[in-house]
Short mmCIF file of C-alpha atoms and ligand atoms in Angstrom, two decimals:
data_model
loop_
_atom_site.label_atom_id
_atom_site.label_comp_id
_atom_site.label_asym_id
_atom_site.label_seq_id
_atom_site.Cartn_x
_atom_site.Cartn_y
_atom_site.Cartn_z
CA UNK A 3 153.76 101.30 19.30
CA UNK A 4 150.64 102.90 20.09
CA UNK A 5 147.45 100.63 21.91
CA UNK A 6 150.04 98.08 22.76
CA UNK A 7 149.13 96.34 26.55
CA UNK A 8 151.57 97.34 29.33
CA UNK A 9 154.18 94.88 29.57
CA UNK A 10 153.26 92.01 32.24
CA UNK A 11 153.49 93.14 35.66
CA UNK A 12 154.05 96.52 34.42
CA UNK A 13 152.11 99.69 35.67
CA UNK A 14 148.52 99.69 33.27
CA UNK A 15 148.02 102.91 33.39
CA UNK A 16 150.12 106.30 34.25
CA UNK A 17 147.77 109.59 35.65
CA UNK A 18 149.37 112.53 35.50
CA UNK A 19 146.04 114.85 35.47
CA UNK A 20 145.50 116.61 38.45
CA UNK A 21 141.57 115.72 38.77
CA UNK A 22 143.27 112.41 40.36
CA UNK A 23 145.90 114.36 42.51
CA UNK A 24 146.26 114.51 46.20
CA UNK A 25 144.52 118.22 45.74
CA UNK A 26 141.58 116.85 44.25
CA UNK A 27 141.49 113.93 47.00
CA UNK A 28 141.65 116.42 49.48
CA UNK A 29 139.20 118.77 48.17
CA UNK A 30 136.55 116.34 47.81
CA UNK A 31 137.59 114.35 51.62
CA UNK A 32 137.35 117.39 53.30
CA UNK A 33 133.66 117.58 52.68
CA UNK A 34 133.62 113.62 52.88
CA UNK A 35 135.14 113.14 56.42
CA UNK A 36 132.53 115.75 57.90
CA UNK A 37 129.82 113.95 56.70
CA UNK A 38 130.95 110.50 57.86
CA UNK A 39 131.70 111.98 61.37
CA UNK A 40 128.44 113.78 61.47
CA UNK A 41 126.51 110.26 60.41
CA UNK A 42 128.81 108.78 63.34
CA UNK A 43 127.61 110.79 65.98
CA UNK A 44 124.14 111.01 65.13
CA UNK A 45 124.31 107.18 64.57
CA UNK A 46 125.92 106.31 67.71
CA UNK A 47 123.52 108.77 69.53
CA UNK A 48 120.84 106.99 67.97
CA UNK A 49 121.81 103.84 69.02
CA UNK A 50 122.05 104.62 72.67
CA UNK A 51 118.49 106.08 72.57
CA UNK A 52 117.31 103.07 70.78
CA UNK A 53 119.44 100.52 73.07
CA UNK A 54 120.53 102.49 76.46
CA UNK A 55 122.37 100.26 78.45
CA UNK A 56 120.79 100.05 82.33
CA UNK A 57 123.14 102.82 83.57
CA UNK A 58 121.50 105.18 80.91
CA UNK A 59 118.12 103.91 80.71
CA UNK A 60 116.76 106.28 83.20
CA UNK A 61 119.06 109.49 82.06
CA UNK A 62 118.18 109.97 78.59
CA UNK A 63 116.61 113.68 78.11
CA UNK A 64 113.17 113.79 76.65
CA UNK A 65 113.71 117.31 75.56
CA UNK A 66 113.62 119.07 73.00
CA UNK A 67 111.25 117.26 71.81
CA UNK A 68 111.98 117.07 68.35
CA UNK A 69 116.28 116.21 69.40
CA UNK A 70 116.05 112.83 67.49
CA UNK A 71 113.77 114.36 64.65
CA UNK A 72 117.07 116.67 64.08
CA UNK A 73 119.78 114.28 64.66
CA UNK A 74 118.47 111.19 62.60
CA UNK A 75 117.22 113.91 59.78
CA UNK A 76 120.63 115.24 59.61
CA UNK A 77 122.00 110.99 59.69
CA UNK A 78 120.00 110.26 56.80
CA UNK A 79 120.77 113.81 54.68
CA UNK A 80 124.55 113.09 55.69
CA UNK A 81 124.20 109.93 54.51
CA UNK A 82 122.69 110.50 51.40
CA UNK A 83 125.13 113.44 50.36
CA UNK A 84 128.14 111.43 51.39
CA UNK A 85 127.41 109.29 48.60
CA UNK A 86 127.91 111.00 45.51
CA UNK A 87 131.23 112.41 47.43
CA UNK A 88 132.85 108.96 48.04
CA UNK A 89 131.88 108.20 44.34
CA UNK A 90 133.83 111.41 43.39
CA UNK A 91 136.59 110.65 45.91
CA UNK A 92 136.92 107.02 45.05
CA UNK A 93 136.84 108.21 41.33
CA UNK A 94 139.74 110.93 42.09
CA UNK A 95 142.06 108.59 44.04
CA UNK A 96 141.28 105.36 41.67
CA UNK A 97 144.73 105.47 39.70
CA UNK A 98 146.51 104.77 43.16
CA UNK A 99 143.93 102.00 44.44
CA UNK A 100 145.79 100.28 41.00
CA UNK A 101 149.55 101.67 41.88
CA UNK A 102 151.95 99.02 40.99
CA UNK A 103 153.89 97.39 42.53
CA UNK A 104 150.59 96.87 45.25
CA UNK A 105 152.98 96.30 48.26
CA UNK A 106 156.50 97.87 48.03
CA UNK A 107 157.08 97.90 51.89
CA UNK A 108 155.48 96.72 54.91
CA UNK A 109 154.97 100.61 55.71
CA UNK A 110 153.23 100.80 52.14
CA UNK A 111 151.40 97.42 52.71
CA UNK A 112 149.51 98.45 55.88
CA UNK A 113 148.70 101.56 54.51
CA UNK A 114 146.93 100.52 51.98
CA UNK A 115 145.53 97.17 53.70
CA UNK A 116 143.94 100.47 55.56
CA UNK A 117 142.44 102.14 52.66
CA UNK A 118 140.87 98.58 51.42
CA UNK A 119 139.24 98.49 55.21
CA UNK A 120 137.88 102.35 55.37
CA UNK A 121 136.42 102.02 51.11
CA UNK A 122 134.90 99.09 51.97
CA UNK A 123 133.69 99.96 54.96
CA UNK A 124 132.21 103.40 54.10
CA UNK A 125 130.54 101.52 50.90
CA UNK A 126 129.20 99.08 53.03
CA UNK A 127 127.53 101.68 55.24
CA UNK A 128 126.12 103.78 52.71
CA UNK A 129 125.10 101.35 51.11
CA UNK A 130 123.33 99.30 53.69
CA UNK A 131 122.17 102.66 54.95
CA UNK A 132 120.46 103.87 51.93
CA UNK A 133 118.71 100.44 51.64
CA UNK A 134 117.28 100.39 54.90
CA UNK A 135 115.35 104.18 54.05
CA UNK A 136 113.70 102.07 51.43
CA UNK A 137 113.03 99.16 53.90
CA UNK A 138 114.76 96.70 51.65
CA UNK A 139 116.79 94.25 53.28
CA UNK A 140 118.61 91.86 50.66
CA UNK A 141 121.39 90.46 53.00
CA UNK A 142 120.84 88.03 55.45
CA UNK A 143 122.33 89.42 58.69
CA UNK A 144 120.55 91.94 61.20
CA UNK A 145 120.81 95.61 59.66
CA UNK A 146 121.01 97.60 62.83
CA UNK A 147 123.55 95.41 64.93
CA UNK A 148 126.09 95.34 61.73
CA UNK A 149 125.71 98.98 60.28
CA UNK A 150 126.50 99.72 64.03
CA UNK A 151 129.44 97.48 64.30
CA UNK A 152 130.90 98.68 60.81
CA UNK A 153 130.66 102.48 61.64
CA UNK A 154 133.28 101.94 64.42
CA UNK A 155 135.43 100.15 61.80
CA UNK A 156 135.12 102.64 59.50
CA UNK A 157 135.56 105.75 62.15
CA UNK A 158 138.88 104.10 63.20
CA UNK A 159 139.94 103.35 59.34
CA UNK A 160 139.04 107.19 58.84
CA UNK A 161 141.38 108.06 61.62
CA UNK A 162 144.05 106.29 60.90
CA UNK A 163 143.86 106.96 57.20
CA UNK A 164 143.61 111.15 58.70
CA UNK A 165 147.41 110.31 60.85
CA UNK A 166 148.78 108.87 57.47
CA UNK A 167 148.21 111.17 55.32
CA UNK A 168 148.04 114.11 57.23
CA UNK A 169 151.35 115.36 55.54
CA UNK A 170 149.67 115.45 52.08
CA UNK A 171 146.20 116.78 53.45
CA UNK A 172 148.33 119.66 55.39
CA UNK A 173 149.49 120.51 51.88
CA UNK A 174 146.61 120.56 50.15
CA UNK A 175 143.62 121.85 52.58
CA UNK A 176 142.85 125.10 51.95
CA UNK A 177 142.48 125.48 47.72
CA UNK A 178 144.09 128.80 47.65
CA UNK A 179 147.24 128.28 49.45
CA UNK A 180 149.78 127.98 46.57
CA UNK A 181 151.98 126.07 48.41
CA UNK A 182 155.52 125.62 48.56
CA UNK A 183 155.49 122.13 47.64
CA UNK A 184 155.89 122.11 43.51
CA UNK A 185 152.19 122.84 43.41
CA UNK A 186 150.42 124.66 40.45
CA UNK A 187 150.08 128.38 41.74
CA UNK A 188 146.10 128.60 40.54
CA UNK A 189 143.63 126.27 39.99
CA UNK A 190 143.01 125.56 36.66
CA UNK A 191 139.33 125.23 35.46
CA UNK A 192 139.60 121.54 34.81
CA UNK A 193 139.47 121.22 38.89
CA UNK A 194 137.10 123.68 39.72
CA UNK A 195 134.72 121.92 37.06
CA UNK A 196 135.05 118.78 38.87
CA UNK A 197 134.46 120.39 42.42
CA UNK A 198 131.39 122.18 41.23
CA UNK A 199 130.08 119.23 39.46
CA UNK A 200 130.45 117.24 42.61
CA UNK A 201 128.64 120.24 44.89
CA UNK A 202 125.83 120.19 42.20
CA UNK A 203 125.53 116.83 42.65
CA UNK A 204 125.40 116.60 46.60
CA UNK A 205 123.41 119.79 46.56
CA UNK A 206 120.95 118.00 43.98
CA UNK A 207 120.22 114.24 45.84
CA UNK A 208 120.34 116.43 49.51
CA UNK A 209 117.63 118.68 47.91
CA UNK A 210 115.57 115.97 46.60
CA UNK A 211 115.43 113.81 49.27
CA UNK A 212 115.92 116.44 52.68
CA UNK A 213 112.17 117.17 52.19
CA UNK A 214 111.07 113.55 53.94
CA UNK A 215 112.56 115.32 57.34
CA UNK A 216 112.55 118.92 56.73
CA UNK A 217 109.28 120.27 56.46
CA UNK A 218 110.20 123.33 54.09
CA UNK A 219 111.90 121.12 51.48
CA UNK A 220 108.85 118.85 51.34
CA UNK A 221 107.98 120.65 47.61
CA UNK A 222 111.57 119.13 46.30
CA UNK A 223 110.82 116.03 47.74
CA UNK A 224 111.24 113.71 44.99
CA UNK A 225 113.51 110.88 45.64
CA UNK A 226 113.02 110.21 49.19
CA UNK A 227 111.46 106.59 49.80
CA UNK A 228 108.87 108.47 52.16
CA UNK A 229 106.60 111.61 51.45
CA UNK A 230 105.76 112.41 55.16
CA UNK A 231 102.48 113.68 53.14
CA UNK A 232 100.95 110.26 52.45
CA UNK A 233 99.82 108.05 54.71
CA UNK A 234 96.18 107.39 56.42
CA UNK A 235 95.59 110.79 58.52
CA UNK A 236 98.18 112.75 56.70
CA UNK A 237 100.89 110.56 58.76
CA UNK A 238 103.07 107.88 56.69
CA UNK A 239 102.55 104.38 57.88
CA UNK A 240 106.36 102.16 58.02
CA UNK A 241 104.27 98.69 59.12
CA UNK A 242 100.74 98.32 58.38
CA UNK A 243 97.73 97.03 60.67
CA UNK A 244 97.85 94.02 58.27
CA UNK A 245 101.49 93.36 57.95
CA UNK A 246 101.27 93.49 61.83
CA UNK A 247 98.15 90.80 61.79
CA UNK A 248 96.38 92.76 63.96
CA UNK A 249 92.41 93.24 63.12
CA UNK A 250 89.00 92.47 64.66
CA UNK A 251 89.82 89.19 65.82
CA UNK A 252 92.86 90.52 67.84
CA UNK A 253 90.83 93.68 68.75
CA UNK A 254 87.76 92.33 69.81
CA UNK A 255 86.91 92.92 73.79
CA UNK A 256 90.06 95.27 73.68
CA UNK A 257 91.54 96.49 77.17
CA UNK A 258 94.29 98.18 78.38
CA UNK A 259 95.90 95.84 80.95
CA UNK A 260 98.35 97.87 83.30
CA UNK A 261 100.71 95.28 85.67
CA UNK A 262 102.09 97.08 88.81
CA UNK A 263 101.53 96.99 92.64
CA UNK A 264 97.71 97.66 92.06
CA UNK A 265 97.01 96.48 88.56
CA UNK A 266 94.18 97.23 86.60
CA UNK A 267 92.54 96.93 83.41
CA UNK A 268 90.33 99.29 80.89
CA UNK A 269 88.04 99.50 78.31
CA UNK A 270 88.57 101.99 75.17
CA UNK A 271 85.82 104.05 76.81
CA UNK A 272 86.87 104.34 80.54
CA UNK A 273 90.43 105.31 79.10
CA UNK A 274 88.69 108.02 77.20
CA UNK A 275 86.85 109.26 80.69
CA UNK A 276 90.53 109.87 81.88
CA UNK A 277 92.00 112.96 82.08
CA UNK A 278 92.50 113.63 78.15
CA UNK A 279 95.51 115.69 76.96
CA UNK A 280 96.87 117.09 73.90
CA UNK A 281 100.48 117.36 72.36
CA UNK A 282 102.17 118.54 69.06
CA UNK A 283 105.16 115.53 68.81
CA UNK A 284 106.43 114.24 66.07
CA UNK A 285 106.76 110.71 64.51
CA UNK A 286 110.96 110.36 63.88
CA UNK A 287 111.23 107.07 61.93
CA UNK A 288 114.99 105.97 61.49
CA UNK A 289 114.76 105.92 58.03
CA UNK A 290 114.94 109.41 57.90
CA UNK A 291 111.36 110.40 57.32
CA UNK A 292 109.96 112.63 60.23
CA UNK A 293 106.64 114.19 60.54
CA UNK A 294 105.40 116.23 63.32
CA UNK A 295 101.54 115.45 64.67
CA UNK A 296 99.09 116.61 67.18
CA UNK A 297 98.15 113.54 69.81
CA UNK A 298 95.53 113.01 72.04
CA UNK A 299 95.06 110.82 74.65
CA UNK A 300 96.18 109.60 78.51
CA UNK A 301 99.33 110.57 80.10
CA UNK A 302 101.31 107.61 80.47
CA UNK A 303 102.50 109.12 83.75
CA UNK A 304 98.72 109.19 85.49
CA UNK A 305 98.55 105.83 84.09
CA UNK A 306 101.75 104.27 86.12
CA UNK A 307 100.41 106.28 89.61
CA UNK A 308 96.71 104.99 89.03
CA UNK A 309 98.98 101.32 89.40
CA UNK A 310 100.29 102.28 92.54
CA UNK A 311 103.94 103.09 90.81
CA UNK A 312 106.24 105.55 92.41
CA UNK A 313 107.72 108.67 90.41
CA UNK A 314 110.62 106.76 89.45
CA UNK A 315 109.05 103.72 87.23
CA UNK A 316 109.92 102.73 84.13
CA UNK A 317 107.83 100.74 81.76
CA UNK A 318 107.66 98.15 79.46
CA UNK A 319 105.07 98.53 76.77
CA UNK A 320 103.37 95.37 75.07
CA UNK A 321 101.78 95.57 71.60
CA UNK A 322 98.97 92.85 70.20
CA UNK A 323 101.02 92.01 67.78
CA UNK A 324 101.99 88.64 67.84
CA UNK A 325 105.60 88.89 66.88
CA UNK A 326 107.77 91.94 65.38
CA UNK A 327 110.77 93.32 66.56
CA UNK A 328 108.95 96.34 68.08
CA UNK A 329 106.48 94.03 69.96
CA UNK A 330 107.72 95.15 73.27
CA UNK A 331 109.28 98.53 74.27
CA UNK A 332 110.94 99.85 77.43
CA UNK A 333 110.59 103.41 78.34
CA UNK A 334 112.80 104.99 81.14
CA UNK A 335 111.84 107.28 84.25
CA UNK A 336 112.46 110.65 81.91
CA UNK A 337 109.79 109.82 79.50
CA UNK A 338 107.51 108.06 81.75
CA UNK A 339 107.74 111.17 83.93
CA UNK A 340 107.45 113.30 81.03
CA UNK A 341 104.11 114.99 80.71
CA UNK A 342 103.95 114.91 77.04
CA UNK A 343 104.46 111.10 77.06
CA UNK A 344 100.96 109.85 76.34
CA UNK A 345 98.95 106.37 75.39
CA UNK A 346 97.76 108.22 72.33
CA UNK A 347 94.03 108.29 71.42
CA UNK A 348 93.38 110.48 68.94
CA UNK A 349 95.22 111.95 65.90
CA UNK A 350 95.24 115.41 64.86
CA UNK A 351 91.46 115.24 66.26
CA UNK A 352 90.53 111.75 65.23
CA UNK A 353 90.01 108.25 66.36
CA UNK A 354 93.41 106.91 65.44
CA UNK A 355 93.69 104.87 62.26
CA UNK A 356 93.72 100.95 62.96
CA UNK A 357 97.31 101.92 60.35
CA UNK A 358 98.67 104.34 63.13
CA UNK A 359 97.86 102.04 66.31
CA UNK A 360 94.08 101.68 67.30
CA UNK A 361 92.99 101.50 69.83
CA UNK A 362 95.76 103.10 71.60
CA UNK A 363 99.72 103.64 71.56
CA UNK A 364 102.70 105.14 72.64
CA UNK A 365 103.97 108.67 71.59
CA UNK A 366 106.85 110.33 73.75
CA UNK A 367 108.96 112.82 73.23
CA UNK A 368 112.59 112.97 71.60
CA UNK A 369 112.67 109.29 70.66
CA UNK A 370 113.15 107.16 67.72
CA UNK A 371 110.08 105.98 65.96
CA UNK A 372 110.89 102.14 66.25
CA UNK A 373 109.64 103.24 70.41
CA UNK A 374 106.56 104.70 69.40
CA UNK A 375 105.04 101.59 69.74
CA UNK A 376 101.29 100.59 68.16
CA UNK A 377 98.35 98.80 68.85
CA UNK A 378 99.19 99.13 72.87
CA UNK A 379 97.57 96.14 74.79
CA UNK A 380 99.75 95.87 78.35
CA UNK A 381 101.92 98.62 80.26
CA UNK A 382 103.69 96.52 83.01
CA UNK A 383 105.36 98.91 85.50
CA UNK A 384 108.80 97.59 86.12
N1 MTE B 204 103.71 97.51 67.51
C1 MTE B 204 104.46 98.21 66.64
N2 MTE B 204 104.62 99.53 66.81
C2 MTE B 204 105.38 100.25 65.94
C3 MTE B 204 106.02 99.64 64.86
C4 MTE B 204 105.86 98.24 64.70
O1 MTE B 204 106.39 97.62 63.77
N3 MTE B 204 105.07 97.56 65.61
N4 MTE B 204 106.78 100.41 63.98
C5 MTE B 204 107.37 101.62 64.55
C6 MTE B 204 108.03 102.48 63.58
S1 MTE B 204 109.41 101.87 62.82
C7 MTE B 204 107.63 103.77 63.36
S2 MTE B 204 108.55 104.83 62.42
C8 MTE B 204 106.36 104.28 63.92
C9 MTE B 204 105.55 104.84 62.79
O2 MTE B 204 104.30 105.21 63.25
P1 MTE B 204 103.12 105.47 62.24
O3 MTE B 204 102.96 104.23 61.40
O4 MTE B 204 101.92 105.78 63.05
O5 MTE B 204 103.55 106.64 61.40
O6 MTE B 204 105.64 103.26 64.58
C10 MTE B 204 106.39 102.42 65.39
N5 MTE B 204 105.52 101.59 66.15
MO1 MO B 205 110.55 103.61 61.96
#
């Protein structure tokens, strides 16, 4: 009887195509599991130059100068490719998410308790991750601390889901081994199709979308949240001079207030009487969008010595805004040392925009934008 329902408790469906084989799962998880380990380590790296414990504080490199531009560009075009593969993977390897019976031993039970912890893991980081690009946060827990704490889960349901079925991805790995394992001795086109549909569409979202961080691409940027193109001084703005409440009340009798053995204070124009310097830096948001700059202004280093602080300060850095969660910044000795570290002035030869931090703030190199903090009002020399 055709169209009948399986029998209660029976299997639903039976797959014998070999678009949902263990070939096919390995073909498409062996582009998969690079991406997710090369969104790891930029991630974790990343995190440590956003949150250096006190060991590291003062040993992060500022150079190259565009290191984070690179790593977090590379996160966020990871990212975005590894989505359509874990669609096509998840898609490939659906018929056994469904196997029945679900648990047949306590071998078979772990193992796939395993799988239910690395797919929803790896959907919950994509997908949390490709929110946050478009600064939309519908959930009601802190994005950075729990996309953090969910890449180790996944990483160590990747590696033990690697050690189980290493066997079967042994087997299958390279496309053009035959095998010796009751394999087909060619690939029929029906796989191929699928593979090359799935590198179209990876090739076709990273193309789209790379442009926000790589400058050549910026023609086929069409997708990414951020054209690194638009914003006030041809720089893209992620919080606003309004969104931040700062104006004319804030910025009214303005000075730069340095704490430190000899502190001091200045006006807008005795700052500009300093020593002025120029850099080429770029702005690295961690959403992905980067956009490289040339700065003017005071080097944060002749600022720290004019307080009386030795070569080996570090700084915290105090923003008028009232609250925010990059009100305050720390900076260690590397970039306070650095001579391309500057309290910016100027932008790419004008007054900065109120938008990108008037009267004055903070670019350095080789860090995350979320430390390129605005509307500087205190350096306190710690
Ligand atoms: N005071 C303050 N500074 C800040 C921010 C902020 O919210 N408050 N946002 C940061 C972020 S997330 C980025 S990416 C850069 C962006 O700088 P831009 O707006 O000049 O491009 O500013 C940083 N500086
Ligand atoms: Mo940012």
């Amino acid at each position: 009887m055709p169209f009948t329902s399986p029998p209660r408790g029976g299997p639903p469906v039976t797959f014998k195509g070999r678009l949902h084989d263990a070939r096919t799962a390995t073909a498409i998880g062996r582009w998969l599991g690079p991406a997710m380990v090369v969104c790891f380590v930029t991630g974790v790296l990343s995190h440590y130059l956003q949150h250096p414990p006190v060991w590291l504080a003062d040993r992060l490199p500022s150079h190259p100068s565009w290191g984070y531009r690179v790593t977090q560009g590379l996160h966020v075009i990871f990212g975005i490719a590894a989505i359509p593969l874990l669609l096509a993977k998840l898609w490939a390897v659906y018929p056994r998410l469904f196997a029945w019976p679900p648990v047949r031993s306590l071998r078979h039970g772990l193992e796939r308790l395993s799988v239910a912890v690395l797919v929803a893991a790896g959907i919950f980081e994509l997908f949390t991750g490709l929110l946050n690009t478009f600064q939309w946060y519908p959930w009601p827990f802190s994005f950075v601390a729990v996309h953090y704490a969910v890449a180790w889960v996944l990483v160590g349901a990747l590696l033990l889901h690697l050690a189980v079925q290493w066997p079967r991805i042994r087997d299958h790995w390279s496309l053009r081994s035959a095998g010796t394992r009751a394999l087909p001795a060619a690939d029929g086109p029906d796989r191929r199709q699928l593979l090359g549909a799935v590198a179209a569409g990876v090739g076709a979202v990273t193309l789209t979308t790379a442009g926000q961080s790589v400058t050549a691409l910026g023609a086929l940027d069409l997708f990414a949240p951020r054209s690194p193109e638009h914003g006030p001084q041809g720089l893209p703005v992620n919080r606003t001079a309004a969104a931040a409440a700062v104006g004319e009340a804030v910025l009214a009798d303005w000075r730069l207030t340095v704490d430190g053995p000899r502190p001091y204070s200045l006006t807008l124009d005795e700052l500009r009487a300093m020593p002025q310097h120029e850099v080429t830096l770029p702005i690295a948001c961690v959403e992905g969008w980067s956009k490289s700059a040339r700065w003017t202004g005071v080097r944060v280093r002749d600022l720290l010595e004019r307080a009386g602080a030795g070569p080996g300060a570090r700084v915290r850095v105090v923003s008028l805004e009232a609250s925010g969660a990059y009100r305050v910044m720390e900076m260690g000795r590397t970039y306070t040392q650095d001579p391309l570290t500057l309290l910016a002035l100027r932008l790419g030869g004008e007054v900065l925009s109120l938008d990108h931090g008037y009267p004055a703030r903070i670019i350095a190199p080789n860090r995350p934008g979320v430390l390129q903090t605005k509307w500087v009002g205190r350096l306190e020399v710690l």
